[in-house]
PDB file of C-alpha atoms in Angstrom:
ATOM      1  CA  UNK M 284      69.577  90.648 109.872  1.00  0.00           C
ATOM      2  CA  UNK M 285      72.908  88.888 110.157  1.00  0.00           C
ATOM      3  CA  UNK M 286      71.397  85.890 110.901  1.00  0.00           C
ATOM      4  CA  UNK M 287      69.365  86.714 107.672  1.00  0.00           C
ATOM      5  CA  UNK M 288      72.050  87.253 105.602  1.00  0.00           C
ATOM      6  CA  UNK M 289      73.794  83.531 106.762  1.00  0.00           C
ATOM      7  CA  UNK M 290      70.988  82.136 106.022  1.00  0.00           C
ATOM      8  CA  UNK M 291      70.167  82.971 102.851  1.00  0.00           C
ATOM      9  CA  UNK M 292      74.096  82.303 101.681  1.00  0.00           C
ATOM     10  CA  UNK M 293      73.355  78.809 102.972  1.00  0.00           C
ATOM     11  CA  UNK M 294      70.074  78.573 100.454  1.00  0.00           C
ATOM     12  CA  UNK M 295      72.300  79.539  97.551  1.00  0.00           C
ATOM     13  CA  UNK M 296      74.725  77.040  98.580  1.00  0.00           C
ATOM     14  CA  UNK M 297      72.082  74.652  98.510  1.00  0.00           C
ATOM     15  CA  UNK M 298      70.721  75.569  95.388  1.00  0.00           C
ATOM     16  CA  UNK M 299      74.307  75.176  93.884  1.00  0.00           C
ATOM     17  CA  UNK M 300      74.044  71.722  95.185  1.00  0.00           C
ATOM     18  CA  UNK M 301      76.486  70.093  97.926  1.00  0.00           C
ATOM     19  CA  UNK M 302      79.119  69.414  95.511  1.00  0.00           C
ATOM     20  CA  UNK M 303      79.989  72.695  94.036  1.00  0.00           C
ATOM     21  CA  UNK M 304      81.537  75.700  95.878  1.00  0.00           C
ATOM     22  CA  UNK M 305      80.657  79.449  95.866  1.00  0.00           C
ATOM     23  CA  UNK M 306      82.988  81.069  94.704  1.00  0.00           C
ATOM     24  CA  UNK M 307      82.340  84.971  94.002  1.00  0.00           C
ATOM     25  CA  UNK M 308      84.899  88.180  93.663  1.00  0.00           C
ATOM     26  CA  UNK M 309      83.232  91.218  94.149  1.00  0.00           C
ATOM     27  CA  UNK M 310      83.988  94.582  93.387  1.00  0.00           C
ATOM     28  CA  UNK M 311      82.171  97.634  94.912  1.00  0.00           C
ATOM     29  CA  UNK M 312      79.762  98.151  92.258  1.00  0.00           C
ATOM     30  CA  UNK M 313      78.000  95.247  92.508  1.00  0.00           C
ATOM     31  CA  UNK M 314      75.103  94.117  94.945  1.00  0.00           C
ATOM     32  CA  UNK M 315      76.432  91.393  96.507  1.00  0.00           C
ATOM     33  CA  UNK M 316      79.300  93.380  97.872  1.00  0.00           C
ATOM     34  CA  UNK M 317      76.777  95.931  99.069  1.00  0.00           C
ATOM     35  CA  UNK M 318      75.098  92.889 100.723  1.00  0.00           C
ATOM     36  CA  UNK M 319      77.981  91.925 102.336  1.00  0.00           C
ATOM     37  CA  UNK M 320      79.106  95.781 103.733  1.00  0.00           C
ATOM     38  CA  UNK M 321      75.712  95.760 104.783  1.00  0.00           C
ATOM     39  CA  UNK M 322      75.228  92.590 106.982  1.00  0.00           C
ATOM     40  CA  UNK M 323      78.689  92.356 107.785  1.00  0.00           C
ATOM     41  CA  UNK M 324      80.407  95.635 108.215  1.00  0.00           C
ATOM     42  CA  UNK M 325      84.025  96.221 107.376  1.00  0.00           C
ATOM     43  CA  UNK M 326      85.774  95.019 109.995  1.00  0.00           C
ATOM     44  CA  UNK M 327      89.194  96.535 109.067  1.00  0.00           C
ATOM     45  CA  UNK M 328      90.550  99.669 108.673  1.00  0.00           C
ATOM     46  CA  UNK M 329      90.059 101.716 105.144  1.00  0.00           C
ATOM     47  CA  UNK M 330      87.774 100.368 102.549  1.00  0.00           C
ATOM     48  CA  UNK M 331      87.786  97.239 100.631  1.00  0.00           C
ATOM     49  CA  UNK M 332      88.639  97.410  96.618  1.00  0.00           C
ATOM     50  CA  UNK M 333      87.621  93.701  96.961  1.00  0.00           C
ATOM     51  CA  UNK M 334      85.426  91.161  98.635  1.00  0.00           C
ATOM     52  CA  UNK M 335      86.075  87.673  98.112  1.00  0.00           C
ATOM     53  CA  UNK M 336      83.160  85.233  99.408  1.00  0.00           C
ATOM     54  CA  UNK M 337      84.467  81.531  99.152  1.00  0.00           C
ATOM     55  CA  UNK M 338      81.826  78.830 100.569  1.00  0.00           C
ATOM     56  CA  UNK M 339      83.260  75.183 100.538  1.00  0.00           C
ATOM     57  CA  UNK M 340      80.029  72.186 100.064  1.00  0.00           C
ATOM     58  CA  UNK M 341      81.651  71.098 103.785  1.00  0.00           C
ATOM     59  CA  UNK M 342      83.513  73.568 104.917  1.00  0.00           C
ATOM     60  CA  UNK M 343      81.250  76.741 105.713  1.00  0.00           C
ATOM     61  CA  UNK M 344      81.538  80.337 104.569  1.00  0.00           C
ATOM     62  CA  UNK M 345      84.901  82.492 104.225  1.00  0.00           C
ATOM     63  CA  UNK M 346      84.665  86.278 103.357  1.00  0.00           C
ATOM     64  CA  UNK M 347      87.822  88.179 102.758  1.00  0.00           C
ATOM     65  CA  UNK M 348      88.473  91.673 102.273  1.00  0.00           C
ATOM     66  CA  UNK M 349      91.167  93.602 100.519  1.00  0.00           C
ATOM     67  CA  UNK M 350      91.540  97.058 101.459  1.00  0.00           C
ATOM     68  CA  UNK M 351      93.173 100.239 100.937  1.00  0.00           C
ATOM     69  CA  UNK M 352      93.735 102.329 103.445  1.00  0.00           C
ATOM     70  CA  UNK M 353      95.321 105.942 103.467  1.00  0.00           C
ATOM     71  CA  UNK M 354      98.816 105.818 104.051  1.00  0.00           C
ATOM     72  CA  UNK M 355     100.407 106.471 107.524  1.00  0.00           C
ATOM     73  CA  UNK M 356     103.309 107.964 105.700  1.00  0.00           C
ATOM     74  CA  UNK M 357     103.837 110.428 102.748  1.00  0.00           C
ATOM     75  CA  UNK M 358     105.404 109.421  99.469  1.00  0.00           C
ATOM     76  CA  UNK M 359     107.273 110.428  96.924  1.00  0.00           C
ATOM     77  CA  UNK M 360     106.150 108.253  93.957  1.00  0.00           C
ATOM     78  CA  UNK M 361     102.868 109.223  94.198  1.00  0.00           C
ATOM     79  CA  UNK M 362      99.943 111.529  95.407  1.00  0.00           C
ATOM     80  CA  UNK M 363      97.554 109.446  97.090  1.00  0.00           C
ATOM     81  CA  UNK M 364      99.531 106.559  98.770  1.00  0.00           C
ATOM     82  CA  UNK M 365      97.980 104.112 100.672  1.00  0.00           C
ATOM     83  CA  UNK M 366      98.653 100.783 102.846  1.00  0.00           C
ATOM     84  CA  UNK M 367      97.504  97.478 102.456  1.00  0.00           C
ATOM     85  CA  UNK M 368      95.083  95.943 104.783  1.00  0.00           C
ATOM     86  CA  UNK M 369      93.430  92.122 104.335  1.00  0.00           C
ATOM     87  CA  UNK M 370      91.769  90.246 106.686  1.00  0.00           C
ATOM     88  CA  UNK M 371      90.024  86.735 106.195  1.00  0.00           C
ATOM     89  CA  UNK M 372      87.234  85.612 108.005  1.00  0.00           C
ATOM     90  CA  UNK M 373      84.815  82.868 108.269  1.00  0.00           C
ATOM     91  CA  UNK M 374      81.016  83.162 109.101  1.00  0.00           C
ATOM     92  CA  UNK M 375      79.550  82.050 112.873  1.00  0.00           C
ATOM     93  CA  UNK M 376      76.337  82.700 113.594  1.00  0.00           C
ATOM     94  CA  UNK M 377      75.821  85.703 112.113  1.00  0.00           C
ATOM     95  CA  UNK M 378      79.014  87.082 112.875  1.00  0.00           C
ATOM     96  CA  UNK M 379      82.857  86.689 111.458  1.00  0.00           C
ATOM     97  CA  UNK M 380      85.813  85.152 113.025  1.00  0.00           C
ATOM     98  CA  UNK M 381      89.280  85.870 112.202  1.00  0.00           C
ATOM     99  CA  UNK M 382      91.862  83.859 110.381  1.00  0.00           C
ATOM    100  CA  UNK M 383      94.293  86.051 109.637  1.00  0.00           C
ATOM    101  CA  UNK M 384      94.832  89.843 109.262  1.00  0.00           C
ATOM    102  CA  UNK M 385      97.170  90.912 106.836  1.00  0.00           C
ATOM    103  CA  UNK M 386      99.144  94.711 106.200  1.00  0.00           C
ATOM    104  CA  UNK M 387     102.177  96.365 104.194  1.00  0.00           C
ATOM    105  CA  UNK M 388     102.586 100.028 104.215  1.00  0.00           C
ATOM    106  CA  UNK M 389     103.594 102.586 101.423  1.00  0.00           C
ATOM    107  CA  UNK M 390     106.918 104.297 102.237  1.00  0.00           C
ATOM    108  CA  UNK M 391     108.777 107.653 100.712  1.00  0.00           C
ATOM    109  CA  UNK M 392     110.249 105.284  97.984  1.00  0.00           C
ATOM    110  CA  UNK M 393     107.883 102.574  97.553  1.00  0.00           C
ATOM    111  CA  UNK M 394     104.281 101.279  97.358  1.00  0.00           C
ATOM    112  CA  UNK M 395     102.402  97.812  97.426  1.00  0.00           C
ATOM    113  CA  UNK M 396      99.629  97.166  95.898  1.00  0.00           C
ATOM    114  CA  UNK M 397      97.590  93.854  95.187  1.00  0.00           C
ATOM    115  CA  UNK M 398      97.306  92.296  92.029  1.00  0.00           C
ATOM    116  CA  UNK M 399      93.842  91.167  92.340  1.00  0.00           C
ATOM    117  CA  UNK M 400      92.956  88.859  89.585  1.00  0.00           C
ATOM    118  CA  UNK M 401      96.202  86.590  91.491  1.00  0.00           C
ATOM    119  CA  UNK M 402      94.629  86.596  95.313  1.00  0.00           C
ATOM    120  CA  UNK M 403      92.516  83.852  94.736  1.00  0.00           C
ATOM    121  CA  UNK M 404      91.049  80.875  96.817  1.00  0.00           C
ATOM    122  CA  UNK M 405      92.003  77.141  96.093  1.00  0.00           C
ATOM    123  CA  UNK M 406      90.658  73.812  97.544  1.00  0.00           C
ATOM    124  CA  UNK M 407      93.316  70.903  96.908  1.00  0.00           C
ATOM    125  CA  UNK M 408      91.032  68.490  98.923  1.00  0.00           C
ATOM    126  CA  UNK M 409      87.308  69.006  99.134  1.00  0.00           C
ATOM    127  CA  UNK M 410      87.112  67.625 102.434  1.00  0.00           C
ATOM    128  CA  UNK M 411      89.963  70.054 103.591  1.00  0.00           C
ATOM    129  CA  UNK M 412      89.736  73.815 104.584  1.00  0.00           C
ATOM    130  CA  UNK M 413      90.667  75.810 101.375  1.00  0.00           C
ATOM    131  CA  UNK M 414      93.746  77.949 100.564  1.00  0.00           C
ATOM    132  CA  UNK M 415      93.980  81.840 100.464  1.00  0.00           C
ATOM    133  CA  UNK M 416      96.866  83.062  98.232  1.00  0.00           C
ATOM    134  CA  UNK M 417      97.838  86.802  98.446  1.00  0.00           C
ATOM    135  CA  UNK M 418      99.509  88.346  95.343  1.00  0.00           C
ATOM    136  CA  UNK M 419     100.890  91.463  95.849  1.00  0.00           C
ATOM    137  CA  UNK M 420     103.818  93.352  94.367  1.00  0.00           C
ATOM    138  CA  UNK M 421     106.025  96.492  95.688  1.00  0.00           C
ATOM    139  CA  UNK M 422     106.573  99.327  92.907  1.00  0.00           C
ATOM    140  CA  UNK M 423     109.378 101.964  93.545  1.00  0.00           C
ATOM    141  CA  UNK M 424     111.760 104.771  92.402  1.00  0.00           C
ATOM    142  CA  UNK M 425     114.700 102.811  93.511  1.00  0.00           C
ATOM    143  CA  UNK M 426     117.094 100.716  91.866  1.00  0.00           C
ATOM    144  CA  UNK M 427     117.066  97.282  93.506  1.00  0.00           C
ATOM    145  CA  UNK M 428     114.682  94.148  92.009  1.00  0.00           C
ATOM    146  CA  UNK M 429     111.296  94.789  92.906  1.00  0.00           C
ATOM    147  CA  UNK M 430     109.149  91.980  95.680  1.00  0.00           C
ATOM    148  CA  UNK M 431     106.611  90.231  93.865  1.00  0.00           C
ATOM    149  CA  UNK M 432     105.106  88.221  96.624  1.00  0.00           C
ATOM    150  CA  UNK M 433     102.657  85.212  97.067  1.00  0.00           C
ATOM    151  CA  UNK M 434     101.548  85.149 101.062  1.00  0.00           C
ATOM    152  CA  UNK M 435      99.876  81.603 101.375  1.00  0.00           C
ATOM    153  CA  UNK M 436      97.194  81.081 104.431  1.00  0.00           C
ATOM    154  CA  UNK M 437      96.754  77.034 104.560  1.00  0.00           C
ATOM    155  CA  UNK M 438      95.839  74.354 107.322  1.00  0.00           C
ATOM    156  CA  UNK M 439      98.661  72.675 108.920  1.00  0.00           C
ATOM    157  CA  UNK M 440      97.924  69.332 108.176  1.00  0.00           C
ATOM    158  CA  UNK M 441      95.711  67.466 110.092  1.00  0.00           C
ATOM    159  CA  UNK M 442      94.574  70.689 111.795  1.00  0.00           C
ATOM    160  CA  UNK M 443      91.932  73.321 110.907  1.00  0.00           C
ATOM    161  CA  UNK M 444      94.655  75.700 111.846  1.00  0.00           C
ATOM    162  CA  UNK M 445      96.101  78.439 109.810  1.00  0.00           C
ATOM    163  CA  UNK M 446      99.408  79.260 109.216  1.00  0.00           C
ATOM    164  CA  UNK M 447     100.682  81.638 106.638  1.00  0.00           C
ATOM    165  CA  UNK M 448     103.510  80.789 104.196  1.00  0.00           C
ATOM    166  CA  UNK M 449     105.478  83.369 101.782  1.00  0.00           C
ATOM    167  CA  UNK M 450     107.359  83.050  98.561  1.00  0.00           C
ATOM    168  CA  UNK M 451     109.181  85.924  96.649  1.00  0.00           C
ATOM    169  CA  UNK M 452     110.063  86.898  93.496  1.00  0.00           C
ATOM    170  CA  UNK M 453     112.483  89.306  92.710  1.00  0.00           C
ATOM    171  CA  UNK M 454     111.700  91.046  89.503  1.00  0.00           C
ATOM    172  CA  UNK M 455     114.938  92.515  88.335  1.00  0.00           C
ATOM    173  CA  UNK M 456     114.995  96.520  86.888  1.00  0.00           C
ATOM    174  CA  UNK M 457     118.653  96.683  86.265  1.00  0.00           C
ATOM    175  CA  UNK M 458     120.531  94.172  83.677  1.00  0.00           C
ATOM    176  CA  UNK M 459     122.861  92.553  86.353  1.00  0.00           C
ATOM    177  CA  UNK M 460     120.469  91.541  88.302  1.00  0.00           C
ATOM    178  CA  UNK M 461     118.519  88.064  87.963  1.00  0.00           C
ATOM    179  CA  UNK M 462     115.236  86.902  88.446  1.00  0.00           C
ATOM    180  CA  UNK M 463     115.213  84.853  92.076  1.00  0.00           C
ATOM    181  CA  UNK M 464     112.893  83.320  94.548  1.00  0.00           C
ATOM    182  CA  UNK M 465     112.990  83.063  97.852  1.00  0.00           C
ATOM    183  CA  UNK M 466     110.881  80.845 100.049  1.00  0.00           C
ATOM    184  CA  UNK M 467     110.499  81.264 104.043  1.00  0.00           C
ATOM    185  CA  UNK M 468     110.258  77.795 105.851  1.00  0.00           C
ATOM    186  CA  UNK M 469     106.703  77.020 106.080  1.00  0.00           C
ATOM    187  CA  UNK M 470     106.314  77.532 102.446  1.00  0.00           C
ATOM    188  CA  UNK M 471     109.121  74.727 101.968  1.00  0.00           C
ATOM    189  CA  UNK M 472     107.132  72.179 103.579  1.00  0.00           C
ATOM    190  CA  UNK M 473     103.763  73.339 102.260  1.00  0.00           C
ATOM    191  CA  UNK M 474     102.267  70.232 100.032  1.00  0.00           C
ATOM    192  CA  UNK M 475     103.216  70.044  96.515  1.00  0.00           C
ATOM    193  CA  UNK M 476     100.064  70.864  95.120  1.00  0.00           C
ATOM    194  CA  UNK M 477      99.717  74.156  97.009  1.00  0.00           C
ATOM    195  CA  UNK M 478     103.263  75.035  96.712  1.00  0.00           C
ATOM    196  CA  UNK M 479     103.043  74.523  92.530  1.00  0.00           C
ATOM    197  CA  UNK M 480      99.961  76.725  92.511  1.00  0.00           C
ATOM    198  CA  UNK M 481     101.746  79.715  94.039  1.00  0.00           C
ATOM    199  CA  UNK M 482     104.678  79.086  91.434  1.00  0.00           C
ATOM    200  CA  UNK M 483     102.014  79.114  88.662  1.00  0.00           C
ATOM    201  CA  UNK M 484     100.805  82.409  89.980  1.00  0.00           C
ATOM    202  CA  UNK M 485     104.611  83.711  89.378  1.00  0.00           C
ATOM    203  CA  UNK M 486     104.950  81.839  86.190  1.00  0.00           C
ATOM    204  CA  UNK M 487     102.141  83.204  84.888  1.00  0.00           C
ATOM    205  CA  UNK M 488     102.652  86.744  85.890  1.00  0.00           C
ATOM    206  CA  UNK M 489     106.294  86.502  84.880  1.00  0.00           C
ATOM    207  CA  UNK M 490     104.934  85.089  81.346  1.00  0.00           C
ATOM    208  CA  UNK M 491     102.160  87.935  80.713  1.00  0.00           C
ATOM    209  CA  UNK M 492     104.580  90.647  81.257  1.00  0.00           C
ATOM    210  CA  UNK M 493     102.049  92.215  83.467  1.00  0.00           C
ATOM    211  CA  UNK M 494     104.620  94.045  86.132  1.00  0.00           C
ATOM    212  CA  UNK M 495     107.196  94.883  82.856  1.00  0.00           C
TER     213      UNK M 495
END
């Protein structure tokens, strides 16, 4: 049945042509979710909210999953916490292969959650494996500027190996502090293309007034 199931996302691929991609969000109300759960399992902890199935013309099939997962710890911002847990994958022969797993936990005073319509998947080159970014912001009771962060999984170059890169915004909840960001290393020598895509993700976020 796995074997099935690769099989017939290769046929749709096809019938997309070579030169587009799939590219297909899914929530758990929908069938091709179900397909997935189904053929696939849910090889991480807690249950995904999302399913993102990304399928390059020449680079093969990635599924990744965004889960929630009931917290470890209690909280005192809300009921029901619960921890993050990602993982992305790509398909072999039937099966799924790692690329990187991904988790933040919910604390007494705080809790992450993704911002879903921002973890999206990018190809800058078609020929090239494509880029996973990770949006994700932590709410709390306290006082400091909140961590909106963008966790980018690219190829180093030349290499079909990932590495994962981070920039951070700082949304500020008190008037002397300042909006900031704060890049870790391998985000500072990610290409320019990939790097001005995660700052459009904060632009745009900052813009909309979606976290005021």
């Amino acid at each position: 049945m796995k074997r099935l199931f690769t099989l017939l996302l290769l046929i749709g691929c096809l019938q997309v042509t070579y030169s587009q991609n799939i590219y297909k969000k899914l929530s758990p109300n929908q069938a091709d979710y179900k397909n997935i759960i189904d053929e696939l399992g849910n090889p991480l902890a807690g249950k995904p909210i999302q399913i993102i199935h990304f399928m390059g013309s020449q680079t093969g099939s990635y599924i990744w999953y965004l889960n929630h997962k009931k917290a470890t710890k209690p909280s005192y911002i809300t009921d029901k916490p619960f921890d993050l847990v990602s993982g992305i994958y790509i398909e072999d022969h039937g099966g799924l292969l790692d690329i990187f797993k991904f988790q933040d936990f919910a604390s007494e005073l705080a809790q992450p959650d993704y911002l879903l319509n921002y973890c999206i998947v990018t190809q800058t080159d078609k020929k090239s494996q494509p880029e996973f970014y990770l949006t994700y912001f932590e709410s709390s009771d306290g006082l400091d500027a909140k961590p909106l962060k963008v966790i980018v999984y690219s190829t180093k170059p030349n290499t079909t190996q990932y590495q994962k890169s981070k920039v951070t915004a700082y949304i500020p909840y008190q008037q002397e502090d300042k909006y900031h960001l704060v890049e870790d290393d391998n985000f500072k020598k990610l290409p320019e293309k990939v790097r001005k895509h995660a700052f459009d993700i904060l632009k745009e976020i900052k813009q909309k007034k979606i976290l005021d």
